[in-house]
PDB file of C-alpha atoms in Angstrom:
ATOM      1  CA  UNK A 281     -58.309 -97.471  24.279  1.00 87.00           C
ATOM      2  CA  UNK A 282     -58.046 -94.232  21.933  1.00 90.00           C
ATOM      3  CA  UNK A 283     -54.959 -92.544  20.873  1.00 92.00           C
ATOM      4  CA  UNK A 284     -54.627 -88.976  19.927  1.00 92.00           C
ATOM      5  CA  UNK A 285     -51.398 -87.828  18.166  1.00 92.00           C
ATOM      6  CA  UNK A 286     -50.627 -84.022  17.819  1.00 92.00           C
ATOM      7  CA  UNK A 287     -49.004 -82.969  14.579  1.00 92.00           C
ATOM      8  CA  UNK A 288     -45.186 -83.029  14.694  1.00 91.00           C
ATOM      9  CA  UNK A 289     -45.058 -79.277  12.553  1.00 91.00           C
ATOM     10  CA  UNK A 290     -46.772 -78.124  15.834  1.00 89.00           C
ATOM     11  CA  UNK A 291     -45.333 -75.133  17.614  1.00 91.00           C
ATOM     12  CA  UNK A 292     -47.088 -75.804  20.788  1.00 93.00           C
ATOM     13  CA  UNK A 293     -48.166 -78.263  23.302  1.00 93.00           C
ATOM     14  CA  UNK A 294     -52.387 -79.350  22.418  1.00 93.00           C
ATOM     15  CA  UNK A 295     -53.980 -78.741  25.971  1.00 94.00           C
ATOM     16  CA  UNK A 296     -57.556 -80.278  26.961  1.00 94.00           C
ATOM     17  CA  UNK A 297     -58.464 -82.036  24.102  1.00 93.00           C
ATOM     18  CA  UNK A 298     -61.846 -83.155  24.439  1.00 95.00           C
ATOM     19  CA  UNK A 299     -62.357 -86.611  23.629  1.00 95.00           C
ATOM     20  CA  UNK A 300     -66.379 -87.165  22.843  1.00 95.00           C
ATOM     21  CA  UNK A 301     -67.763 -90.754  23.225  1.00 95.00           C
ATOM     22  CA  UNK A 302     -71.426 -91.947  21.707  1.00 96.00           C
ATOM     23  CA  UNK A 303     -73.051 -95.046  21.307  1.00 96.00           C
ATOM     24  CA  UNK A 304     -75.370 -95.924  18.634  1.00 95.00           C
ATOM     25  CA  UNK A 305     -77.386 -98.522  21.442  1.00 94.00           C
ATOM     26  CA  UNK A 306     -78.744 -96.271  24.372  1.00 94.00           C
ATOM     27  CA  UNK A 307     -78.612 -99.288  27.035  1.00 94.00           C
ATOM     28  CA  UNK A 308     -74.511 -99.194  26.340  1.00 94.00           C
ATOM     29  CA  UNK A 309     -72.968 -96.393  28.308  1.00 94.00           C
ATOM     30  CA  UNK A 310     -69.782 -94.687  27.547  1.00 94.00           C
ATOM     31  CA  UNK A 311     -67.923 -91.694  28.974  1.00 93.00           C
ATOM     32  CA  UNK A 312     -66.150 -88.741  27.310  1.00 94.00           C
ATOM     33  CA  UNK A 313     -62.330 -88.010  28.528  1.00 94.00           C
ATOM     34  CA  UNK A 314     -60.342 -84.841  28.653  1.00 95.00           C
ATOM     35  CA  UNK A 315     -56.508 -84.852  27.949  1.00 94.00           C
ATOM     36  CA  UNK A 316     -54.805 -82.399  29.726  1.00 95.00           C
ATOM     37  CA  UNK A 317     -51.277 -82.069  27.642  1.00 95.00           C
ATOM     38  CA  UNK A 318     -50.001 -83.342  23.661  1.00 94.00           C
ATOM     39  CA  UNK A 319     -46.518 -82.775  22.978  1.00 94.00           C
ATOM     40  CA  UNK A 320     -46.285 -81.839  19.471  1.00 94.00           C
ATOM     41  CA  UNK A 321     -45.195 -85.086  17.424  1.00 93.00           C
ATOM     42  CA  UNK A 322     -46.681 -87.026  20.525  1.00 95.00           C
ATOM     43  CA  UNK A 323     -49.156 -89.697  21.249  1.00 95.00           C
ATOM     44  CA  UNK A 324     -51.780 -89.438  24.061  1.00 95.00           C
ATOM     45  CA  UNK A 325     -53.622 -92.910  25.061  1.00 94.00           C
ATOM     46  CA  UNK A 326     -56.822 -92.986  26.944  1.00 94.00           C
ATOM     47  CA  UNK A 327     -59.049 -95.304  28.281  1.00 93.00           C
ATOM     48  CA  UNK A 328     -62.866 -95.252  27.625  1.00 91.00           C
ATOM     49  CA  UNK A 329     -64.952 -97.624  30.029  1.00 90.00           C
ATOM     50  CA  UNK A 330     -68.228 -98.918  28.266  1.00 90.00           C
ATOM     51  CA  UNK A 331     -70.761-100.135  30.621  1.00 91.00           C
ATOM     52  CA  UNK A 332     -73.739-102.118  29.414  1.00 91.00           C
ATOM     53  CA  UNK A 333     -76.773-102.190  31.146  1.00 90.00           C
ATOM     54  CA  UNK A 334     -78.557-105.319  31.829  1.00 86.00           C
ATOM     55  CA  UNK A 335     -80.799-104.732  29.463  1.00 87.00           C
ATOM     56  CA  UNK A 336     -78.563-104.389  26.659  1.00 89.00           C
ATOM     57  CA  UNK A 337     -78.358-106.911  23.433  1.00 89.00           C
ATOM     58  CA  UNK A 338     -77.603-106.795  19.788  1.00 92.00           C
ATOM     59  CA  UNK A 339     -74.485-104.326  19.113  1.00 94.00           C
ATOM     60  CA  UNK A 340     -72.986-100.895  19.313  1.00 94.00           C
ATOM     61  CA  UNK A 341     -71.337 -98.492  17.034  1.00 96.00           C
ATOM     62  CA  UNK A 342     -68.768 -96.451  19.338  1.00 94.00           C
ATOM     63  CA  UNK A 343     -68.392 -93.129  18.058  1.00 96.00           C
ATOM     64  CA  UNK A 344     -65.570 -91.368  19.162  1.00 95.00           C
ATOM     65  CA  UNK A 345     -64.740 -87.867  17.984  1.00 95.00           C
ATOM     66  CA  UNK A 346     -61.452 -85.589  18.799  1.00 92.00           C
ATOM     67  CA  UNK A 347     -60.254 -82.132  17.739  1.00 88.00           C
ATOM     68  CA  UNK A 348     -62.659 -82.918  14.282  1.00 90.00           C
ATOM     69  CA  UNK A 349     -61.954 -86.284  13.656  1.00 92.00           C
ATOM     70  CA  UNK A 350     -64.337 -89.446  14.173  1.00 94.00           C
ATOM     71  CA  UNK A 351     -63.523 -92.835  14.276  1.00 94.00           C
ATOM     72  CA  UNK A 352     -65.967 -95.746  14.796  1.00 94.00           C
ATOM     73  CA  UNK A 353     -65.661 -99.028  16.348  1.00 93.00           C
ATOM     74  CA  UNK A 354     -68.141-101.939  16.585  1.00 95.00           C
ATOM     75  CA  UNK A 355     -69.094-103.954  19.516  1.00 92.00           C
ATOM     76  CA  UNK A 356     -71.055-107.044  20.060  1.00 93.00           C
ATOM     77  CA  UNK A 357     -72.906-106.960  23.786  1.00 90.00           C
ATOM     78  CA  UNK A 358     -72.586-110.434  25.394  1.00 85.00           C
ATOM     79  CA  UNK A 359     -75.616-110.847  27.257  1.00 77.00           C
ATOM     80  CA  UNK A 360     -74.831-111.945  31.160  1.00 73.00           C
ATOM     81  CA  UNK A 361     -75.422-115.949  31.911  1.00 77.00           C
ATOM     82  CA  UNK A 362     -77.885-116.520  34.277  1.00 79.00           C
ATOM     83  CA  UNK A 363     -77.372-118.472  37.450  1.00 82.00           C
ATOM     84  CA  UNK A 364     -78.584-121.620  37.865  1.00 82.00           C
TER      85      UNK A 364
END
């Protein structure tokens, strides 16, 4: 989940902010996000599914940039249990 606020001294509504979405381990996937409409002073939440491949182990970084800023989150990939 990533929140974007839009300054409250805005004068106007912040329209299709582009949310980018990387990952520092090419077997996790992630997907950017648009939001269509920020009130100024207000808070937009989005979700951002991550998908691992099968192949995946070790960890991510999630980098996730809007309107200039970056934030970063870590994640640990589980690997699936096999089936007996």
């Amino acid at each position: 989940v990533v929140k974007v606020t839009n300054f409250i001294t805005a004068t106007a509504d912040a329209k299709n902010v582009k949310v980018t979405v990387k990952s520092s381990n090419k077997r996790v996937k992630v997907k950017n996000a648009v939001i269509k409409k920020i009130t100024p002073g207000g808070t937009a939440t989005v979700k951002i599914p991550v998908r691992a491949l099968r192949t995946a182990r070790g960890k991510s970084k999630i980098t996730v940039t809007a309107a200039g800023n970056k934030a970063y989150s870590n994640i640990k990939v589980i690997p699936k249990k096999k089936r007996r």
